[in-house]
PDB file of C-alpha atoms in Angstrom:
ATOM      1  CA  MET A   1     -12.583 -20.559 -25.084  1.00  0.00           C
ATOM      2  CA  LYS A   2     -11.148 -23.399 -27.454  1.00  0.00           C
ATOM      3  CA  ILE A   3     -12.439 -23.543 -30.978  1.00  0.00           C
ATOM      4  CA  ASN A   4     -11.374 -26.373 -33.176  1.00  0.00           C
ATOM      5  CA  ARG A   5     -10.538 -24.716 -36.314  1.00  0.00           C
ATOM      6  CA  THR A   6      -9.911 -27.663 -38.352  1.00  0.00           C
ATOM      7  CA  THR A   7     -13.479 -28.919 -38.078  1.00  0.00           C
ATOM      8  CA  GLN A   8     -14.754 -25.638 -38.896  1.00  0.00           C
ATOM      9  CA  ALA A   9     -12.659 -25.348 -42.130  1.00  0.00           C
ATOM     10  CA  LEU A  10     -13.995 -28.713 -43.389  1.00  0.00           C
ATOM     11  CA  ALA A  11     -17.597 -27.586 -42.655  1.00  0.00           C
ATOM     12  CA  ALA A  12     -17.115 -24.706 -44.897  1.00  0.00           C
ATOM     13  CA  SER A  13     -15.790 -26.992 -47.746  1.00  0.00           C
ATOM     14  CA  VAL A  14     -18.614 -29.082 -47.591  1.00  0.00           C
ATOM     15  CA  LEU A  15     -21.226 -26.360 -47.837  1.00  0.00           C
ATOM     16  CA  GLY A  16     -19.393 -24.885 -50.930  1.00  0.00           C
ATOM     17  CA  LEU A  17     -19.884 -28.371 -52.752  1.00  0.00           C
ATOM     18  CA  ALA A  18     -23.360 -28.722 -51.926  1.00  0.00           C
ATOM     19  CA  LEU A  19     -24.037 -25.196 -53.362  1.00  0.00           C
ATOM     20  CA  ALA A  20     -22.311 -26.004 -56.665  1.00  0.00           C
ATOM     21  CA  GLY A  21     -24.243 -29.397 -57.137  1.00  0.00           C
ATOM     22  CA  ALA A  22     -27.570 -27.518 -56.476  1.00  0.00           C
ATOM     23  CA  GLY A  23     -26.555 -25.062 -59.618  1.00  0.00           C
ATOM     24  CA  LEU A  24     -25.997 -27.996 -62.077  1.00  0.00           C
ATOM     25  CA  ALA A  25     -29.521 -28.936 -61.477  1.00  0.00           C
ATOM     26  CA  GLY A  26     -30.660 -25.817 -63.456  1.00  0.00           C
ATOM     27  CA  PRO A  27     -33.540 -23.276 -62.196  1.00  0.00           C
ATOM     28  CA  ALA A  28     -35.329 -25.877 -60.105  1.00  0.00           C
ATOM     29  CA  ALA A  29     -33.141 -24.504 -57.111  1.00  0.00           C
ATOM     30  CA  ALA A  30     -35.337 -22.975 -54.394  1.00  0.00           C
ATOM     31  CA  ALA A  31     -34.099 -19.320 -54.427  1.00  0.00           C
ATOM     32  CA  ASP A  32     -36.886 -18.414 -52.099  1.00  0.00           C
ATOM     33  CA  ASP A  33     -35.911 -21.366 -49.760  1.00  0.00           C
ATOM     34  CA  PRO A  34     -34.521 -19.455 -46.429  1.00  0.00           C
ATOM     35  CA  GLY A  35     -32.743 -22.578 -45.843  1.00  0.00           C
ATOM     36  CA  THR A  36     -32.194 -24.208 -42.223  1.00  0.00           C
ATOM     37  CA  GLY A  37     -29.919 -22.715 -39.476  1.00  0.00           C
ATOM     38  CA  ASN A  38     -27.273 -24.486 -37.595  1.00  0.00           C
ATOM     39  CA  GLY A  39     -26.664 -23.369 -34.099  1.00  0.00           C
ATOM     40  CA  ILE A  40     -22.946 -23.835 -32.570  1.00  0.00           C
ATOM     41  CA  ASP A  41     -22.649 -24.496 -28.818  1.00  0.00           C
ATOM     42  CA  VAL A  42     -19.892 -22.212 -27.279  1.00  0.00           C
ATOM     43  CA  SER A  43     -18.608 -23.277 -24.135  1.00  0.00           C
ATOM     44  CA  VAL A  44     -15.774 -22.246 -21.580  1.00  0.00           C
ATOM     45  CA  ASN A  45     -14.657 -23.771 -18.342  1.00  0.00           C
ATOM     46  CA  ILE A  46     -13.222 -21.101 -15.723  1.00  0.00           C
ATOM     47  CA  THR A  47     -11.374 -22.372 -12.996  1.00  0.00           C
ATOM     48  CA  PRO A  48     -11.086 -20.577  -9.694  1.00  0.00           C
ATOM     49  CA  THR A  49      -8.163 -18.583  -9.533  1.00  0.00           C
ATOM     50  CA  THR A  50      -5.498 -20.176  -7.098  1.00  0.00           C
ATOM     51  CA  THR A  51      -3.202 -17.076  -6.609  1.00  0.00           C
ATOM     52  CA  PRO A  52      -2.079 -17.206  -2.813  1.00  0.00           C
ATOM     53  CA  GLY A  53      -2.986 -14.363  -0.627  1.00  0.00           C
ATOM     54  CA  GLN A  54      -0.301 -12.070   0.565  1.00  0.00           C
ATOM     55  CA  LEU A  55       0.585  -9.312   2.988  1.00  0.00           C
ATOM     56  CA  SER A  56       1.839  -5.973   1.309  1.00  0.00           C
ATOM     57  CA  MET A  57       2.281  -2.248   2.308  1.00  0.00           C
ATOM     58  CA  THR A  58       1.896   0.645  -0.005  1.00  0.00           C
ATOM     59  CA  VAL A  59       2.496   4.433   0.488  1.00  0.00           C
ATOM     60  CA  ALA A  60       0.056   6.840  -1.119  1.00  0.00           C
ATOM     61  CA  ASP A  61       1.701   8.820  -4.251  1.00  0.00           C
ATOM     62  CA  ASN A  62       3.615  11.959  -2.998  1.00  0.00           C
ATOM     63  CA  ASN A  63       6.060  14.605  -3.510  1.00  0.00           C
ATOM     64  CA  GLY A  64       7.737  14.274  -0.093  1.00  0.00           C
ATOM     65  CA  VAL A  65       6.657  15.980   3.140  1.00  0.00           C
ATOM     66  CA  SER A  66       7.564  19.648   3.275  1.00  0.00           C
ATOM     67  CA  LEU A  67       7.474  20.616   7.046  1.00  0.00           C
ATOM     68  CA  GLN A  68       6.231  24.169   7.832  1.00  0.00           C
ATOM     69  CA  GLU A  69       6.760  26.167  10.931  1.00  0.00           C
ATOM     70  CA  ASN A  70       3.874  25.705  13.079  1.00  0.00           C
ATOM     71  CA  GLY A  71       3.748  26.210  16.887  1.00  0.00           C
ATOM     72  CA  SER A  72       7.066  27.775  17.588  1.00  0.00           C
ATOM     73  CA  ASP A  73       7.633  29.265  21.038  1.00  0.00           C
ATOM     74  CA  ALA A  74      10.307  30.546  23.532  1.00  0.00           C
ATOM     75  CA  ALA A  75      11.326  27.016  24.187  1.00  0.00           C
ATOM     76  CA  ALA A  76      11.428  25.544  20.551  1.00  0.00           C
ATOM     77  CA  ARG A  77      11.155  26.117  16.770  1.00  0.00           C
ATOM     78  CA  GLN A  78       8.492  23.699  15.593  1.00  0.00           C
ATOM     79  CA  PHE A  79       7.874  22.543  11.881  1.00  0.00           C
ATOM     80  CA  THR A  80       4.840  20.241  11.172  1.00  0.00           C
ATOM     81  CA  GLY A  81       3.626  18.255   8.352  1.00  0.00           C
ATOM     82  CA  THR A  82       1.667  15.001   7.643  1.00  0.00           C
ATOM     83  CA  LEU A  83       2.955  11.679   6.647  1.00  0.00           C
ATOM     84  CA  PRO A  84       1.244  10.206   3.337  1.00  0.00           C
ATOM     85  CA  THR A  85      -1.394   7.541   3.985  1.00  0.00           C
ATOM     86  CA  VAL A  86       0.139   4.004   4.532  1.00  0.00           C
ATOM     87  CA  THR A  87      -1.791   0.894   3.367  1.00  0.00           C
ATOM     88  CA  VAL A  88      -1.281  -2.441   4.736  1.00  0.00           C
ATOM     89  CA  THR A  89      -3.230  -4.988   2.778  1.00  0.00           C
ATOM     90  CA  ASP A  90      -3.652  -8.767   3.865  1.00  0.00           C
ATOM     91  CA  THR A  91      -5.493 -11.095   1.330  1.00  0.00           C
ATOM     92  CA  ARG A  92      -4.454 -14.256   3.190  1.00  0.00           C
ATOM     93  CA  LYS A  93      -7.379 -16.563   4.482  1.00  0.00           C
ATOM     94  CA  PRO A  94      -7.295 -16.945   8.347  1.00  0.00           C
ATOM     95  CA  GLU A  95      -6.806 -20.588   7.908  1.00  0.00           C
ATOM     96  CA  ASP A  96      -3.447 -19.933   6.097  1.00  0.00           C
ATOM     97  CA  ILE A  97      -2.024 -17.685   8.458  1.00  0.00           C
ATOM     98  CA  PRO A  98       0.192 -19.559  11.176  1.00  0.00           C
ATOM     99  CA  ALA A  99      -1.037 -19.121  14.829  1.00  0.00           C
ATOM    100  CA  GLY A 100       0.554 -16.521  16.601  1.00  0.00           C
ATOM    101  CA  GLU A 101       1.759 -14.617  13.628  1.00  0.00           C
ATOM    102  CA  PHE A 102       1.661 -10.692  13.669  1.00  0.00           C
ATOM    103  CA  TRP A 103       2.607  -7.814  11.342  1.00  0.00           C
ATOM    104  CA  ALA A 104       4.096  -4.230  12.046  1.00  0.00           C
ATOM    105  CA  VAL A 105       4.953  -1.216  10.455  1.00  0.00           C
ATOM    106  CA  VAL A 106       7.667   0.631  11.894  1.00  0.00           C
ATOM    107  CA  GLY A 107       9.474   4.009  10.935  1.00  0.00           C
ATOM    108  CA  GLN A 108      13.150   5.475  11.290  1.00  0.00           C
ATOM    109  CA  ALA A 109      14.449   8.818   9.931  1.00  0.00           C
ATOM    110  CA  SER A 110      17.863   9.638   8.805  1.00  0.00           C
ATOM    111  CA  GLN A 111      19.699  12.756   9.859  1.00  0.00           C
ATOM    112  CA  PHE A 112      18.586  16.019   8.425  1.00  0.00           C
ATOM    113  CA  VAL A 113      21.096  17.563   6.151  1.00  0.00           C
ATOM    114  CA  ALA A 114      21.542  21.152   4.968  1.00  0.00           C
ATOM    115  CA  THR A 115      21.456  21.659   1.439  1.00  0.00           C
ATOM    116  CA  GLY A 116      24.598  22.841   0.118  1.00  0.00           C
ATOM    117  CA  ASP A 117      26.352  22.356   3.481  1.00  0.00           C
ATOM    118  CA  PRO A 118      26.615  18.843   4.678  1.00  0.00           C
ATOM    119  CA  ALA A 119      28.361  20.023   8.029  1.00  0.00           C
ATOM    120  CA  LYS A 120      25.101  21.313   9.240  1.00  0.00           C
ATOM    121  CA  THR A 121      22.742  18.747  10.508  1.00  0.00           C
ATOM    122  CA  ILE A 122      19.575  18.089  12.568  1.00  0.00           C
ATOM    123  CA  GLY A 123      19.495  14.449  14.234  1.00  0.00           C
ATOM    124  CA  PRO A 124      16.432  12.295  13.808  1.00  0.00           C
ATOM    125  CA  GLU A 125      15.837  12.390  17.231  1.00  0.00           C
ATOM    126  CA  TYR A 126      14.353  15.822  16.859  1.00  0.00           C
ATOM    127  CA  LEU A 127      11.512  14.542  14.601  1.00  0.00           C
ATOM    128  CA  GLY A 128       8.553  13.195  16.556  1.00  0.00           C
ATOM    129  CA  TRP A 129       5.221  11.561  15.266  1.00  0.00           C
ATOM    130  CA  LYS A 130       1.865  10.933  16.274  1.00  0.00           C
ATOM    131  CA  PRO A 131       0.228   7.870  14.267  1.00  0.00           C
ATOM    132  CA  ARG A 132      -3.277   7.801  13.506  1.00  0.00           C
ATOM    133  CA  LEU A 133      -5.373   4.927  12.127  1.00  0.00           C
ATOM    134  CA  LEU A 134      -7.737   6.014   9.275  1.00  0.00           C
ATOM    135  CA  SER A 135      -9.611   2.762   8.577  1.00  0.00           C
ATOM    136  CA  ASP A 136     -12.037   1.250  10.878  1.00  0.00           C
ATOM    137  CA  SER A 137     -10.907  -2.120  12.858  1.00  0.00           C
ATOM    138  CA  SER A 138     -13.630  -4.207  13.035  1.00  0.00           C
ATOM    139  CA  THR A 139     -12.093  -6.263  16.021  1.00  0.00           C
ATOM    140  CA  GLY A 140      -9.719  -3.738  17.525  1.00  0.00           C
ATOM    141  CA  ALA A 141      -6.902  -6.142  16.538  1.00  0.00           C
ATOM    142  CA  VAL A 142      -5.354  -3.356  14.370  1.00  0.00           C
ATOM    143  CA  SER A 143      -4.076  -0.379  16.122  1.00  0.00           C
ATOM    144  CA  ALA A 144      -1.887   2.660  15.828  1.00  0.00           C
ATOM    145  CA  GLY A 145       1.544   3.119  17.364  1.00  0.00           C
ATOM    146  CA  GLU A 146       2.064   5.379  20.374  1.00  0.00           C
ATOM    147  CA  PRO A 147       3.414   9.059  19.813  1.00  0.00           C
ATOM    148  CA  VAL A 148       6.751   9.791  20.000  1.00  0.00           C
ATOM    149  CA  SER A 149       8.062  13.377  20.809  1.00  0.00           C
ATOM    150  CA  SER A 150      11.125  15.138  19.613  1.00  0.00           C
ATOM    151  CA  VAL A 151      14.185  15.086  22.322  1.00  0.00           C
ATOM    152  CA  VAL A 152      12.913  18.753  22.766  1.00  0.00           C
ATOM    153  CA  SER A 153       9.705  17.921  24.675  1.00  0.00           C
ATOM    154  CA  ASP A 154       6.381  18.745  23.109  1.00  0.00           C
ATOM    155  CA  GLY A 155       4.626  18.723  26.568  1.00  0.00           C
ATOM    156  CA  THR A 156       2.459  15.710  25.917  1.00  0.00           C
ATOM    157  CA  GLY A 157       4.688  13.244  28.015  1.00  0.00           C
ATOM    158  CA  ALA A 158       5.216  11.050  25.164  1.00  0.00           C
ATOM    159  CA  PRO A 159       8.767   9.280  24.906  1.00  0.00           C
ATOM    160  CA  GLU A 160      11.194  12.047  23.997  1.00  0.00           C
ATOM    161  CA  VAL A 161      13.279   9.834  21.723  1.00  0.00           C
ATOM    162  CA  GLY A 162      12.206  10.920  18.255  1.00  0.00           C
ATOM    163  CA  LEU A 163      12.513   8.728  15.234  1.00  0.00           C
ATOM    164  CA  LYS A 164      16.339   7.991  15.658  1.00  0.00           C
ATOM    165  CA  GLY A 165      15.330   4.346  16.228  1.00  0.00           C
ATOM    166  CA  GLN A 166      12.546   2.231  14.655  1.00  0.00           C
ATOM    167  CA  GLU A 167       9.221   3.445  16.097  1.00  0.00           C
ATOM    168  CA  LEU A 168       5.931   1.703  15.564  1.00  0.00           C
ATOM    169  CA  LEU A 169       3.436   3.179  13.252  1.00  0.00           C
ATOM    170  CA  VAL A 170       0.823   0.578  13.143  1.00  0.00           C
ATOM    171  CA  SER A 171       0.292  -3.177  13.923  1.00  0.00           C
ATOM    172  CA  THR A 172      -1.940  -6.155  14.839  1.00  0.00           C
ATOM    173  CA  ALA A 173      -1.208  -8.573  17.715  1.00  0.00           C
ATOM    174  CA  ASN A 174      -2.499 -11.535  15.780  1.00  0.00           C
ATOM    175  CA  SER A 175      -2.900 -11.425  11.770  1.00  0.00           C
ATOM    176  CA  ALA A 176      -5.449 -14.028  11.846  1.00  0.00           C
ATOM    177  CA  ASP A 177      -7.949 -11.994  13.834  1.00  0.00           C
ATOM    178  CA  GLU A 178      -8.479  -9.387  11.184  1.00  0.00           C
ATOM    179  CA  ILE A 179      -7.587  -9.457   7.479  1.00  0.00           C
ATOM    180  CA  GLY A 180      -8.271  -7.045   4.775  1.00  0.00           C
ATOM    181  CA  THR A 181      -6.970  -3.250   4.684  1.00  0.00           C
ATOM    182  CA  SER A 182      -5.545  -1.029   7.101  1.00  0.00           C
ATOM    183  CA  LYS A 183      -4.799   2.759   6.532  1.00  0.00           C
ATOM    184  CA  VAL A 184      -2.852   4.949   8.597  1.00  0.00           C
ATOM    185  CA  ASN A 185      -0.673   8.155   8.699  1.00  0.00           C
ATOM    186  CA  ALA A 186       0.797  10.334  11.131  1.00  0.00           C
ATOM    187  CA  ASP A 187       1.158  14.038  12.319  1.00  0.00           C
ATOM    188  CA  LEU A 188       4.934  14.786  12.085  1.00  0.00           C
ATOM    189  CA  ALA A 189       6.526  17.413  14.089  1.00  0.00           C
ATOM    190  CA  LEU A 190      10.439  18.582  14.008  1.00  0.00           C
ATOM    191  CA  ARG A 191      11.140  20.427  17.359  1.00  0.00           C
ATOM    192  CA  THR A 192      14.669  22.025  17.601  1.00  0.00           C
ATOM    193  CA  SER A 193      16.226  24.493  19.980  1.00  0.00           C
ATOM    194  CA  THR A 194      15.500  28.241  19.209  1.00  0.00           C
ATOM    195  CA  ASP A 195      18.963  28.811  17.955  1.00  0.00           C
ATOM    196  CA  VAL A 196      18.945  26.087  15.105  1.00  0.00           C
ATOM    197  CA  ALA A 197      20.951  27.313  12.159  1.00  0.00           C
ATOM    198  CA  ALA A 198      18.937  28.622   9.055  1.00  0.00           C
ATOM    199  CA  GLY A 199      18.882  26.565   5.830  1.00  0.00           C
ATOM    200  CA  GLU A 200      17.002  23.908   3.867  1.00  0.00           C
ATOM    201  CA  TYR A 201      17.500  20.408   5.434  1.00  0.00           C
ATOM    202  CA  HIS A 202      16.611  17.006   4.012  1.00  0.00           C
ATOM    203  CA  SER A 203      15.918  13.571   5.628  1.00  0.00           C
ATOM    204  CA  THR A 204      14.521  10.068   4.668  1.00  0.00           C
ATOM    205  CA  LEU A 205      11.894   8.507   6.754  1.00  0.00           C
ATOM    206  CA  THR A 206      12.185   4.815   5.953  1.00  0.00           C
ATOM    207  CA  LEU A 207       8.950   2.743   6.419  1.00  0.00           C
ATOM    208  CA  SER A 208       9.273  -1.105   6.888  1.00  0.00           C
ATOM    209  CA  LEU A 209       6.820  -3.974   7.187  1.00  0.00           C
ATOM    210  CA  PHE A 210       7.549  -6.877   9.319  1.00  0.00           C
ATOM    211  CA  ASN A 211       5.743 -10.060   9.547  1.00  0.00           C
ATOM    212  CA  GLN A 212       6.720 -12.600  12.499  1.00  0.00           C
ATOM    213  CA  SER A 213       5.347 -15.407  14.384  1.00  0.00           C
TER     214      SER A 213
END
């Protein structure tokens, strides 16, 4: 909203002179005269936003994932947890997306290293996951990745490769088919041999969003 301040100041000065002139004329000034009002038209022109849409990924606030022993048996020690919710947001218009473009989120874990004893490690191939789509896919174009098992089999028939390499968390085959917000998480499972060395281990799970055509 733009106000012309110069014009506003001039109007106030003219009004002051008019009141002074009326005072010189003596008591004939109409004290009971309510006067007349002056309306001021205020207008604003708001143009449409032109911020281009974009594709982005966020991870829910978290303090990390603490895996807890759950499901151990004579064949393996197992420790499970849940990946914080991952949100992929696409605010682009379908017509602005190149034909055949698709996006994907992949995850890869680093080696687990024991606190205070870097010589003790557990390879990322022992950490598996089962991705789960949390939001509805109106067209079915967005889907969660396939489960991946630790190299110590979990008995589900999932590939026994762990998260040593980049594994798919969620993706769409064609970005223009479905835009908006997609949410996903994953069940994590660290399965090791039964004689794994005791200790507190830490790893970093890196998530990456790729947009390709």
